[in-house]
Amino acid sequence: MSLEILNERVQTDLSYLAYGGADWVRPLDHAEGHVYDVVIVGGGQSGLGAAFGLLRERIANILVIDENREGMEGPWETYARMVTLRTPKHLTSVDLGIPSLTFRSWWEAQHGPEGWEAVDKIPRGDWMDYLRWYRKILSLPVVNEVRLKLIEPGQDGIHRLHIAGAGARSEQLLARKVVLATGIQGGGEWHVPPMIKDRLPKALYAHTSEAIDSASLRGKQIAVLGGGASAFDNANFLLSEGAAEAHVFVRREQLPDINPIRQMEVSGMIERFHTLPDADKYAVISHFFKYNQPPTNDTFARAAAWPGFRLHLGSPWLKVEAAGGKAVVTTPKGEFSFDFLVVSTGLLSDPGLRPELRLVESHIARWSDRYEAPPGLANPLLEAHPYLSPGFALQSRDSAGHALVHGLFVFNYSALASCGLSASAISGMRNAVPKLVAGVADQLFLDDRQQTLKDFFDYDEVEFTGVWPLKTQE
């Protein structure tokens, strides 16, 4: 089957589902301009899936904005440096249950069923190509090179989105609902330990989320801080680009060998996480933080096979300083000198770290506002996460903020504590998108409840025109 045939099949499948039916949401007139029912911030896999989900629910007055150039949305062509995805290839995601929209269908249309059988894990670049195709075949309303600067809530229930960028046709957008589908970093900020950030010139280090000039590091000695999957991805990438040595430093004495995501994928945990009481949610995510994701076996093997690869276990960094144009790292096992440091220390999730939320963040409920962990289990990193509804809606920590945060939805990594891995992993998309869409649609419906009910009770359009007894022709 060719890709052209698959494209036709997608359109046929959508027509069988009556996709594209009449919009049911009541349009709003506003003196300042057009009001979108939903604006989705982020055109990566989460934003695209959310847009398709809303369109399936006949909510068509939507817009997706993304700060990147077209085809560069998400991490796949920027800071993601793995060779393949870590997710098992058979798990479905943004297809939302439509077989012709799955990655497998797209792959087999080009490589055949035998090509699919030959795939171990999905190559990263091919996943991005699939998302480009997905956006195009569904004609999703995405505008690129538009950056959200600020969300200004209005007393009229309309959020004013202050925007900038080459793709912005105006300085603001009006929206009833805003979905922050802003990826891993969109719920906070990437974390660089102060011992590095405060002691080294920026020319000597980069976080894994940043662009790294690999050409300038050819023949150089590199240190990578962190023991997660990304650390080994970056070590392998830099060695493949010509670095002489890449030393990975891990504070643990042994690398973690358990990936809790694999258990969550088969146990119903991802699908049903929202039903757990807060105590169980807290315990689950605390346990997840303990293990996080180890490197996949193939990623570790690729990195370790390089002659210049070194692994330092039980080696937390105690001190970092600049000396002679190099970064000098002190560990319990000695002192080392490197040309460049790569920091793989993850991120912090907290609405207070997001500039676009600065007008409302003081009202946003965090986990620390709603749940007190038992002694010994408290985790300040978890407690800074926003406390969300099962439909990913922000909650207010006080009565004064209810109207301000109403209509704001978080569909990024900071939803982890409230909604599990559903919005932060490919394996969760299939279940997360419908929950998000239901949450958004329910709010839109209830916001207009009084007028909707009035229209229902006033409805008097005649449908049945039968007359009894039937008139007979003479």
Coordinates of C-alpha atoms in Angstrom, one line a residue:
M1 CA 0.0 0.0 0.0
S2 CA 1.3 3.4 -0.9
L3 CA 1.1 6.6 1.2
E4 CA -1.4 8.0 -1.3
I5 CA -3.7 5.0 -0.7
L6 CA -3.3 5.4 3.0
N7 CA -4.2 9.1 2.7
E8 CA -7.5 8.1 1.0
R9 CA -8.2 5.5 3.6
V10 CA -7.8 8.1 6.4
Q11 CA -10.3 10.3 4.7
T12 CA -12.7 7.4 4.3
D13 CA -12.4 6.4 7.9
L14 CA -13.1 9.9 9.1
S15 CA -16.1 10.2 6.9
Y16 CA -17.5 7.0 8.4
L17 CA -17.2 8.6 11.8
A18 CA -19.0 11.8 10.6
Y19 CA -15.8 13.8 11.3
G20 CA -16.2 17.5 10.7
G21 CA -19.8 17.8 11.7
A22 CA -21.5 21.1 12.7
D23 CA -19.9 22.9 15.6
W24 CA -22.1 23.0 18.7
V25 CA -20.3 25.7 20.7
R26 CA -22.1 29.0 20.8
P27 CA -20.0 31.7 19.1
L28 CA -19.1 34.8 21.0
D29 CA -19.0 38.4 19.7
H30 CA -16.3 40.6 21.2
A31 CA -15.4 44.2 20.6
E32 CA -11.7 43.3 20.6
G33 CA -11.9 40.8 17.8
H34 CA -12.5 37.1 17.2
V35 CA -12.8 34.8 20.2
Y36 CA -11.5 31.3 19.8
D37 CA -13.2 28.6 21.8
V38 CA -9.8 27.0 22.4
V39 CA -6.2 28.1 21.8
I40 CA -3.7 25.3 22.1
V41 CA -0.2 26.4 22.9
G42 CA 2.3 24.0 21.5
G43 CA 2.2 22.1 18.1
G44 CA 4.1 19.0 19.1
Q45 CA 2.5 15.6 19.6
S46 CA 0.4 16.7 22.6
G47 CA -1.0 19.8 20.9
L48 CA -1.7 18.0 17.6
G49 CA -3.5 15.2 19.4
A50 CA -5.5 17.7 21.4
A51 CA -6.5 19.6 18.3
F52 CA -7.7 16.4 16.6
G53 CA -9.6 15.3 19.7
L54 CA -11.4 18.7 19.9
L55 CA -12.3 18.6 16.2
R56 CA -13.7 15.1 16.6
E57 CA -16.0 16.5 19.3
R58 CA -17.2 19.2 16.9
I59 CA -15.3 22.0 18.6
A60 CA -13.8 23.6 15.5
N61 CA -13.2 27.2 16.5
I62 CA -9.7 26.4 17.6
L63 CA -6.2 27.5 16.9
V64 CA -2.8 25.9 17.6
I65 CA 0.2 28.1 18.0
D66 CA 3.9 27.0 18.2
E67 CA 7.0 29.1 18.7
N68 CA 9.1 26.9 16.3
R69 CA 9.3 26.8 12.5
E70 CA 7.0 24.4 10.8
G71 CA 8.2 20.9 11.0
M72 CA 10.4 21.6 14.0
E73 CA 7.8 21.4 16.8
G74 CA 8.6 19.4 19.9
P75 CA 12.0 18.0 20.9
W76 CA 12.6 15.5 18.1
E77 CA 14.7 17.8 15.8
T78 CA 16.2 19.9 18.5
Y79 CA 17.4 18.6 21.9
A80 CA 16.3 15.0 21.7
R81 CA 19.4 13.0 20.8
M82 CA 18.3 9.4 21.2
V83 CA 18.6 7.2 18.1
T84 CA 15.2 5.6 18.7
L85 CA 12.1 6.3 20.9
R86 CA 12.1 4.5 24.2
T87 CA 8.4 3.6 23.9
P88 CA 7.5 0.1 22.7
K89 CA 6.6 0.3 19.0
H90 CA 3.2 -1.3 19.3
L91 CA 1.7 1.3 21.7
T92 CA -0.7 3.7 20.0
S93 CA -1.0 7.4 20.7
V94 CA -2.4 10.4 18.9
D95 CA -4.3 8.2 16.4
L96 CA -7.1 8.2 19.0
G97 CA -8.2 4.7 18.0
I98 CA -8.3 5.2 14.3
P99 CA -6.2 2.4 12.7
S100 CA -5.3 4.3 9.5
L101 CA -3.8 7.1 11.6
T102 CA -1.4 4.9 13.6
F103 CA 2.3 5.1 13.1
R104 CA 2.2 1.5 12.1
S105 CA -0.2 2.2 9.2
W106 CA 2.0 5.1 8.1
W107 CA 5.1 3.0 8.3
E108 CA 3.6 0.0 6.5
A109 CA 2.3 2.2 3.7
Q110 CA 6.0 3.0 2.9
H111 CA 7.8 -0.2 4.0
G112 CA 5.2 -2.9 3.9
P113 CA 4.2 -5.3 6.8
E114 CA 7.6 -7.0 6.6
G115 CA 9.2 -3.6 7.2
W116 CA 7.2 -3.2 10.3
E117 CA 8.2 -6.6 11.6
A118 CA 11.9 -5.5 11.2
V119 CA 11.4 -2.5 13.4
D120 CA 12.7 -2.9 17.0
K121 CA 12.0 0.6 18.2
I122 CA 10.8 3.6 16.3
P123 CA 13.6 5.8 14.9
R124 CA 13.4 9.3 16.3
G125 CA 13.5 11.1 12.9
D126 CA 10.7 8.8 11.5
W127 CA 8.5 9.7 14.5
M128 CA 8.9 13.4 13.6
D129 CA 8.1 12.7 10.0
Y130 CA 4.9 10.8 11.1
L131 CA 3.8 13.8 13.1
R132 CA 4.3 16.1 10.1
W133 CA 2.2 13.8 8.1
Y134 CA -0.4 13.6 10.8
R135 CA -0.7 17.4 11.0
K136 CA -1.0 17.6 7.2
I137 CA -3.5 14.8 6.6
L138 CA -5.8 16.1 9.3
S139 CA -5.5 19.8 8.1
L140 CA -4.9 20.9 11.7
P141 CA -5.0 24.7 12.3
V142 CA -1.5 25.3 13.4
V143 CA 0.3 28.7 13.1
N144 CA 4.1 28.5 13.6
E145 CA 6.6 31.1 14.9
V146 CA 4.1 32.4 17.4
R147 CA 5.3 32.7 21.0
L148 CA 3.0 33.1 24.0
K149 CA 4.3 35.9 26.3
L150 CA 1.5 36.3 28.8
I151 CA -2.0 35.0 29.6
E152 CA -4.1 37.9 30.8
P153 CA -7.4 36.7 32.3
G154 CA -10.4 38.9 31.9
Q155 CA -13.5 39.4 34.1
D156 CA -15.6 38.6 31.0
G157 CA -14.3 35.0 31.0
I158 CA -12.0 35.7 28.0
H159 CA -8.3 35.1 28.2
R160 CA -6.1 37.6 26.3
L161 CA -3.0 35.9 25.0
H162 CA -0.2 38.3 24.4
I163 CA 1.9 36.9 21.6
A164 CA 5.0 37.7 19.5
G165 CA 6.9 36.2 16.6
A166 CA 7.2 36.2 12.9
G167 CA 3.9 34.2 12.5
A168 CA 1.9 36.5 14.8
R169 CA -0.6 38.6 12.8
S170 CA -1.5 40.7 15.9
E171 CA -0.3 41.3 19.4
Q172 CA -3.0 39.2 21.1
L173 CA -5.4 36.4 20.7
L174 CA -8.7 36.0 22.5
A175 CA -9.7 32.6 23.9
R176 CA -12.3 31.1 26.1
K177 CA -10.1 28.1 26.9
V178 CA -6.3 27.8 26.8
V179 CA -4.5 24.4 26.7
L180 CA -0.8 24.5 27.5
A181 CA 0.5 21.6 25.5
T182 CA 4.1 22.8 26.0
G183 CA 6.0 19.6 26.5
I184 CA 8.5 18.5 29.1
Q185 CA 9.8 22.0 29.9
G186 CA 6.4 23.8 29.6
G187 CA 5.5 23.3 33.3
G188 CA 8.6 24.9 34.8
E189 CA 12.2 25.1 33.7
W190 CA 15.2 23.0 33.0
H191 CA 17.4 22.6 36.1
V192 CA 21.1 23.4 36.3
P193 CA 22.6 22.9 39.8
P194 CA 23.9 26.2 41.3
M195 CA 27.4 24.7 41.7
I196 CA 27.6 24.7 37.9
K197 CA 25.5 27.7 37.0
D198 CA 27.1 30.0 39.6
R199 CA 30.7 28.9 39.2
L200 CA 31.3 28.3 35.5
P201 CA 31.2 30.6 32.5
K202 CA 28.4 29.5 30.1
A203 CA 30.9 28.6 27.4
L204 CA 31.9 25.6 29.5
Y205 CA 28.6 23.9 30.0
A206 CA 25.1 23.2 28.5
H207 CA 22.0 21.5 29.7
T208 CA 20.8 18.6 27.5
S209 CA 17.8 20.7 26.5
E210 CA 20.1 23.3 24.8
A211 CA 21.7 23.4 21.5
I212 CA 25.2 21.9 21.7
D213 CA 27.9 22.8 19.1
S214 CA 29.2 19.3 18.6
A215 CA 31.6 20.3 15.9
S216 CA 33.5 22.5 18.4
L217 CA 33.8 19.5 20.8
R218 CA 35.5 17.1 18.3
G219 CA 38.6 15.7 19.9
K220 CA 37.6 17.1 23.3
Q221 CA 36.9 15.5 26.7
I222 CA 33.3 15.8 27.8
A223 CA 31.6 15.1 31.2
V224 CA 27.9 14.3 31.4
L225 CA 26.2 14.7 34.8
G226 CA 23.3 12.3 35.4
G227 CA 22.4 8.7 35.2
G228 CA 19.1 8.8 33.2
A229 CA 18.4 7.8 29.6
S230 CA 19.2 11.3 28.4
A231 CA 22.7 11.3 29.8
F232 CA 23.6 8.2 27.8
D233 CA 21.8 9.6 24.7
N234 CA 24.0 12.7 24.8
A235 CA 27.2 10.7 25.5
N236 CA 26.5 8.5 22.5
F237 CA 25.7 11.5 20.3
L238 CA 28.8 13.5 21.2
L239 CA 31.1 10.5 20.7
S240 CA 29.5 9.8 17.4
E241 CA 30.1 13.4 16.5
G242 CA 33.8 13.1 17.2
A243 CA 34.4 13.8 20.9
A244 CA 37.5 12.0 22.2
E245 CA 36.0 11.0 25.5
A246 CA 32.6 11.2 27.2
H247 CA 32.5 10.5 31.0
V248 CA 29.1 9.9 32.5
F249 CA 28.9 10.6 36.3
V250 CA 26.2 9.0 38.4
R251 CA 25.7 9.5 42.1
R252 CA 24.3 6.0 42.6
E253 CA 26.6 3.0 43.1
Q254 CA 24.6 1.1 40.5
L255 CA 22.5 2.1 37.6
P256 CA 18.8 1.6 38.1
D257 CA 17.6 -1.5 36.2
I258 CA 13.9 -1.1 36.7
N259 CA 11.7 1.1 34.4
P260 CA 8.4 1.6 36.2
I261 CA 6.8 2.9 33.0
R262 CA 6.8 -0.6 31.6
Q263 CA 4.7 -1.8 34.5
M264 CA 2.4 1.2 34.2
E265 CA 1.8 0.4 30.5
V266 CA 0.4 -3.0 31.2
S267 CA -1.3 -2.7 34.6
G268 CA -4.0 -0.1 33.8
M269 CA -2.0 2.5 35.8
I270 CA -1.7 5.0 32.9
E271 CA -5.4 4.6 31.9
R272 CA -6.9 4.7 35.4
F273 CA -4.4 6.9 37.4
H274 CA -7.0 9.7 37.7
T275 CA -9.2 7.4 39.8
L276 CA -6.7 7.0 42.6
P277 CA -7.0 8.9 45.8
D278 CA -4.4 11.6 46.4
A279 CA -2.4 9.5 48.8
D280 CA -1.9 6.8 46.2
K281 CA -1.1 9.3 43.5
Y282 CA 1.5 10.9 45.7
A283 CA 3.0 7.5 46.6
V284 CA 3.1 6.4 42.9
I285 CA 4.8 9.5 41.6
S286 CA 7.3 9.5 44.5
H287 CA 8.2 6.0 43.6
F288 CA 8.4 6.9 39.9
F289 CA 10.9 9.8 40.8
K290 CA 13.0 7.3 42.7
Y291 CA 13.6 5.2 39.6
N292 CA 12.7 7.5 36.7
Q293 CA 13.8 5.9 33.4
P294 CA 17.1 4.0 33.1
P295 CA 18.7 4.0 29.7
T296 CA 17.4 1.4 27.3
N297 CA 19.7 -1.5 26.7
D298 CA 20.5 -0.5 23.2
T299 CA 21.2 3.1 24.2
F300 CA 23.6 1.9 26.9
A301 CA 25.3 -0.6 24.5
R302 CA 25.8 2.1 21.8
A303 CA 27.4 4.5 24.3
A304 CA 29.5 2.0 26.1
A305 CA 30.9 0.5 22.8
W306 CA 32.8 3.7 22.1
P307 CA 36.5 3.6 23.1
G308 CA 36.2 7.0 24.6
F309 CA 33.2 6.2 26.9
R310 CA 33.7 6.1 30.7
L311 CA 31.2 5.5 33.4
H312 CA 31.7 6.8 37.0
L313 CA 29.4 5.2 39.5
G314 CA 29.0 6.4 43.1
S315 CA 30.4 9.8 41.9
P316 CA 28.3 12.8 42.7
W317 CA 29.8 16.1 41.9
L318 CA 31.0 17.8 45.1
K319 CA 32.6 20.9 43.6
V320 CA 32.9 22.4 40.1
E321 CA 35.3 25.3 39.2
A322 CA 36.9 26.8 36.2
A323 CA 40.7 26.6 35.8
G324 CA 42.8 27.2 32.8
G325 CA 39.9 27.3 30.4
K326 CA 38.6 24.0 31.6
A327 CA 35.9 22.7 34.0
V328 CA 37.4 20.9 37.0
V329 CA 35.0 18.5 38.7
T330 CA 35.6 17.1 42.2
T331 CA 34.0 13.8 43.2
P332 CA 34.5 11.4 46.2
K333 CA 36.7 9.4 43.8
G334 CA 39.0 12.2 42.6
E335 CA 39.3 15.3 40.6
F336 CA 38.8 15.5 36.8
S337 CA 39.3 18.2 34.2
F338 CA 37.1 18.5 31.1
D339 CA 36.8 20.8 28.1
F340 CA 33.0 20.9 28.4
L341 CA 30.2 19.7 30.7
V342 CA 26.8 18.4 29.7
V343 CA 24.1 18.7 32.4
S344 CA 21.4 16.0 32.4
T345 CA 19.7 16.9 35.6
G346 CA 16.1 17.2 34.4
L347 CA 13.7 19.9 35.3
L348 CA 11.7 21.6 37.9
S349 CA 7.9 21.8 37.6
D350 CA 6.2 24.8 39.2
P351 CA 3.7 27.3 37.7
G352 CA 5.6 30.0 39.4
L353 CA 8.5 29.4 37.0
R354 CA 6.4 30.1 33.9
P355 CA 6.5 33.8 32.7
E356 CA 3.2 33.4 30.8
L357 CA 1.4 32.5 34.0
R358 CA 2.8 35.3 36.1
L359 CA -0.6 37.1 36.4
V360 CA -2.3 34.0 37.8
E361 CA 0.3 31.7 39.3
S362 CA -0.2 33.0 42.9
H363 CA -3.8 31.6 42.7
I364 CA -2.9 28.2 41.2
A365 CA -3.3 25.3 43.6
R366 CA -0.2 23.2 44.1
W367 CA -0.1 19.7 45.5
S368 CA 1.3 21.3 48.7
D369 CA -2.0 23.1 49.1
R370 CA -4.2 20.0 48.8
Y371 CA -2.3 17.1 50.3
E372 CA 0.0 16.6 53.3
A373 CA 2.4 13.7 52.8
P374 CA 3.2 11.3 55.7
P375 CA 6.5 11.9 57.5
G376 CA 9.4 10.5 55.5
L377 CA 7.5 10.6 52.2
A378 CA 7.3 14.4 51.6
N379 CA 8.8 15.4 48.3
P380 CA 9.1 19.2 47.6
L381 CA 9.7 18.6 43.9
L382 CA 6.4 16.8 43.6
E383 CA 4.5 19.2 45.9
A384 CA 5.3 22.2 43.6
H385 CA 3.3 20.5 40.7
P386 CA 0.0 22.1 40.0
Y387 CA -3.0 20.3 41.4
L388 CA -5.3 19.5 38.4
S389 CA -8.7 18.1 37.8
P390 CA -9.0 14.7 36.0
G391 CA -9.6 16.8 32.8
F392 CA -6.3 18.7 33.3
A393 CA -7.9 21.9 34.4
L394 CA -6.0 24.2 36.8
Q395 CA -7.6 24.6 40.2
S396 CA -7.6 27.7 42.3
R397 CA -6.0 27.7 45.8
D398 CA -8.4 30.5 46.9
S399 CA -11.9 31.9 46.0
A400 CA -10.3 35.0 44.5
G401 CA -8.6 33.1 41.8
H402 CA -11.4 30.8 40.7
A403 CA -12.5 33.1 37.8
L404 CA -8.9 33.8 36.8
V405 CA -7.7 30.2 36.3
H406 CA -11.0 29.0 35.0
G407 CA -10.5 27.9 31.4
L408 CA -6.8 27.1 31.7
F409 CA -5.7 23.6 31.1
V410 CA -2.2 22.0 31.6
F411 CA -1.3 19.3 29.2
N412 CA 2.4 19.1 29.7
Y413 CA 4.8 17.3 32.0
S414 CA 3.7 19.2 35.1
A415 CA 0.4 17.3 34.9
L416 CA 2.4 14.2 36.1
A417 CA 1.5 14.4 39.8
S418 CA -2.3 14.8 39.2
C419 CA -2.8 12.8 36.0
G420 CA 0.1 10.4 35.8
L421 CA 2.1 9.8 32.7
S422 CA -0.9 10.3 30.5
A423 CA 0.2 13.8 29.2
S424 CA 4.0 13.3 29.4
A425 CA 4.6 10.0 27.6
I426 CA 3.7 8.8 24.1
S427 CA 2.2 5.7 25.7
G428 CA -0.3 7.9 27.6
M429 CA -1.6 10.0 24.7
R430 CA -4.3 7.5 23.7
N431 CA -6.0 7.9 27.1
A432 CA -5.0 11.5 28.0
V433 CA -6.4 13.3 25.0
P434 CA -10.0 12.1 25.4
K435 CA -9.8 13.2 29.1
L436 CA -8.5 16.6 28.2
V437 CA -11.1 17.0 25.4
A438 CA -13.9 16.0 27.8
G439 CA -12.6 18.5 30.4
V440 CA -12.5 21.4 27.9
A441 CA -15.9 20.5 26.3
D442 CA -17.6 20.1 29.6
Q443 CA -16.4 23.6 30.7
L444 CA -17.6 25.1 27.4
F445 CA -21.0 23.5 27.7
L446 CA -21.5 24.4 31.4
D447 CA -20.3 28.0 30.8
D448 CA -23.2 28.4 28.4
R449 CA -25.6 26.2 30.5
Q450 CA -28.3 28.8 31.1
Q451 CA -28.6 29.8 27.4
T452 CA -28.4 26.2 26.3
L453 CA -31.1 25.1 28.6
K454 CA -33.3 28.1 27.6
D455 CA -32.8 27.1 23.9
F456 CA -33.8 23.5 24.8
F457 CA -37.0 24.5 26.6
D458 CA -37.9 27.1 23.9
Y459 CA -37.3 24.7 21.0
D460 CA -40.5 24.3 18.9
E461 CA -39.4 23.3 15.4
V462 CA -41.9 21.0 14.0
E463 CA -40.4 17.7 12.8
F464 CA -43.3 15.3 12.6
T465 CA -45.9 16.2 10.0
G466 CA -48.1 13.1 9.9
V467 CA -51.9 13.4 10.0
W468 CA -54.4 10.8 11.2
P469 CA -56.5 9.5 9.9
L470 CA -54.7 9.3 6.6
K471 CA -56.5 11.0 3.7
T472 CA -57.5 8.7 0.9
Q473 CA -57.6 9.6 -2.7
E474 CA -61.0 9.4 -4.3

